[in-house]
Amino acid sequence: MLADSQGIPHISTGDILRAAVKNQTPLGVKAKEFMDAGELVPDSLVIDLIRERLKESDAQPGWILDGFPRNVAQA
């Protein structure tokens, strides 16, 4: 896999969202409210989750982002 060969993380938006909800982070709690209501998580919240993840130390040398953007608004 490219991420492994380059020593950078493979970052999946779905994984970020599931982890935030599971760990009950402030953004995860907000996302869960939308999910429990059967609604899509708003683009702004998805972007905030990604932004937060990309600030982590393992992503500083680079990253591969999977599942983003999913629509024009996210781009």
PDB file of C-alpha atoms in Angstrom:
ATOM      1  CA  MET A   1       0.000   0.000   0.000  1.00  0.00           C
ATOM      2  CA  LEU A   2       1.262   3.475  -0.850  1.00  0.00           C
ATOM      3  CA  ALA A   3       0.784   4.845   2.667  1.00  0.00           C
ATOM      4  CA  ASP A   4       2.866   2.028   4.151  1.00  0.00           C
ATOM      5  CA  SER A   5       5.640   2.357   1.599  1.00  0.00           C
ATOM      6  CA  GLN A   6       5.871   6.103   2.230  1.00  0.00           C
ATOM      7  CA  GLY A   7       5.488   5.867   6.009  1.00  0.00           C
ATOM      8  CA  ILE A   8       2.465   8.154   6.083  1.00  0.00           C
ATOM      9  CA  PRO A   9      -1.050   7.520   7.409  1.00  0.00           C
ATOM     10  CA  HIS A  10      -3.976   6.445   5.257  1.00  0.00           C
ATOM     11  CA  ILE A  11      -6.776   8.638   6.592  1.00  0.00           C
ATOM     12  CA  SER A  12     -10.358   7.598   5.900  1.00  0.00           C
ATOM     13  CA  THR A  13     -13.171  10.042   6.575  1.00  0.00           C
ATOM     14  CA  GLY A  14     -15.398   7.153   7.644  1.00  0.00           C
ATOM     15  CA  ASP A  15     -12.791   5.953  10.138  1.00  0.00           C
ATOM     16  CA  ILE A  16     -12.368   9.483  11.507  1.00  0.00           C
ATOM     17  CA  LEU A  17     -16.109   9.851  11.976  1.00  0.00           C
ATOM     18  CA  ARG A  18     -16.543   6.453  13.643  1.00  0.00           C
ATOM     19  CA  ALA A  19     -13.606   7.077  16.000  1.00  0.00           C
ATOM     20  CA  ALA A  20     -14.884  10.522  16.983  1.00  0.00           C
ATOM     21  CA  VAL A  21     -18.327   9.118  17.775  1.00  0.00           C
ATOM     22  CA  LYS A  22     -16.897   6.130  19.668  1.00  0.00           C
ATOM     23  CA  ASN A  23     -14.535   8.325  21.700  1.00  0.00           C
ATOM     24  CA  GLN A  24     -17.280  10.876  22.326  1.00  0.00           C
ATOM     25  CA  THR A  25     -15.141  13.814  21.243  1.00  0.00           C
ATOM     26  CA  PRO A  26     -16.943  17.164  21.054  1.00  0.00           C
ATOM     27  CA  LEU A  27     -17.178  16.843  17.267  1.00  0.00           C
ATOM     28  CA  GLY A  28     -18.153  13.194  17.566  1.00  0.00           C
ATOM     29  CA  VAL A  29     -21.024  14.054  19.897  1.00  0.00           C
ATOM     30  CA  LYS A  30     -22.301  16.616  17.377  1.00  0.00           C
ATOM     31  CA  ALA A  31     -21.961  14.140  14.512  1.00  0.00           C
ATOM     32  CA  LYS A  32     -23.828  11.456  16.458  1.00  0.00           C
ATOM     33  CA  GLU A  33     -26.800  13.778  16.912  1.00  0.00           C
ATOM     34  CA  PHE A  34     -27.176  14.031  13.133  1.00  0.00           C
ATOM     35  CA  MET A  35     -26.598  10.323  12.640  1.00  0.00           C
ATOM     36  CA  ASP A  36     -29.156   9.372  15.299  1.00  0.00           C
ATOM     37  CA  ALA A  37     -31.691  11.611  13.560  1.00  0.00           C
ATOM     38  CA  GLY A  38     -31.036   9.781  10.287  1.00  0.00           C
ATOM     39  CA  GLU A  39     -29.419  12.847   8.738  1.00  0.00           C
ATOM     40  CA  LEU A  40     -26.129  13.269   6.938  1.00  0.00           C
ATOM     41  CA  VAL A  41     -23.330  14.819   8.939  1.00  0.00           C
ATOM     42  CA  PRO A  42     -22.973  18.395   7.633  1.00  0.00           C
ATOM     43  CA  ASP A  43     -20.024  19.182   5.383  1.00  0.00           C
ATOM     44  CA  SER A  44     -18.694  21.770   7.832  1.00  0.00           C
ATOM     45  CA  LEU A  45     -18.520  19.152  10.591  1.00  0.00           C
ATOM     46  CA  VAL A  46     -16.802  16.617   8.318  1.00  0.00           C
ATOM     47  CA  ILE A  47     -14.239  19.264   7.362  1.00  0.00           C
ATOM     48  CA  ASP A  48     -13.635  20.094  11.039  1.00  0.00           C
ATOM     49  CA  LEU A  49     -13.075  16.392  11.803  1.00  0.00           C
ATOM     50  CA  ILE A  50     -10.566  16.095   8.960  1.00  0.00           C
ATOM     51  CA  ARG A  51      -8.802  19.309   9.927  1.00  0.00           C
ATOM     52  CA  GLU A  52      -8.449  18.030  13.499  1.00  0.00           C
ATOM     53  CA  ARG A  53      -7.041  14.680  12.319  1.00  0.00           C
ATOM     54  CA  LEU A  54      -4.523  16.275   9.965  1.00  0.00           C
ATOM     55  CA  LYS A  55      -3.064  18.259  12.874  1.00  0.00           C
ATOM     56  CA  GLU A  56      -1.930  15.052  14.601  1.00  0.00           C
ATOM     57  CA  SER A  57       1.810  14.425  14.634  1.00  0.00           C
ATOM     58  CA  ASP A  58       1.783  11.317  12.437  1.00  0.00           C
ATOM     59  CA  ALA A  59       0.206  13.317   9.598  1.00  0.00           C
ATOM     60  CA  GLN A  60       2.817  16.076   9.617  1.00  0.00           C
ATOM     61  CA  PRO A  61       5.130  14.506   7.017  1.00  0.00           C
ATOM     62  CA  GLY A  62       2.167  13.777   4.721  1.00  0.00           C
ATOM     63  CA  TRP A  63      -0.996  11.712   4.405  1.00  0.00           C
ATOM     64  CA  ILE A  64      -3.325   9.970   2.004  1.00  0.00           C
ATOM     65  CA  LEU A  65      -6.920  11.098   2.379  1.00  0.00           C
ATOM     66  CA  ASP A  66      -9.612   8.577   1.441  1.00  0.00           C
ATOM     67  CA  GLY A  67     -13.295   9.409   0.944  1.00  0.00           C
ATOM     68  CA  PHE A  68     -12.943  13.165   0.717  1.00  0.00           C
ATOM     69  CA  PRO A  69     -14.213  15.284  -0.886  1.00  0.00           C
ATOM     70  CA  ARG A  70     -17.518  13.553  -1.564  1.00  0.00           C
ATOM     71  CA  ASN A  71     -19.268  16.553  -3.059  1.00  0.00           C
ATOM     72  CA  VAL A  72     -18.579  20.007  -4.485  1.00  0.00           C
ATOM     73  CA  ALA A  73     -19.284  21.754  -1.178  1.00  0.00           C
ATOM     74  CA  GLN A  74     -16.558  19.724   0.537  1.00  0.00           C
ATOM     75  CA  ALA A  75     -14.064  20.571  -2.184  1.00  0.00           C
TER      76      ALA A  75
END
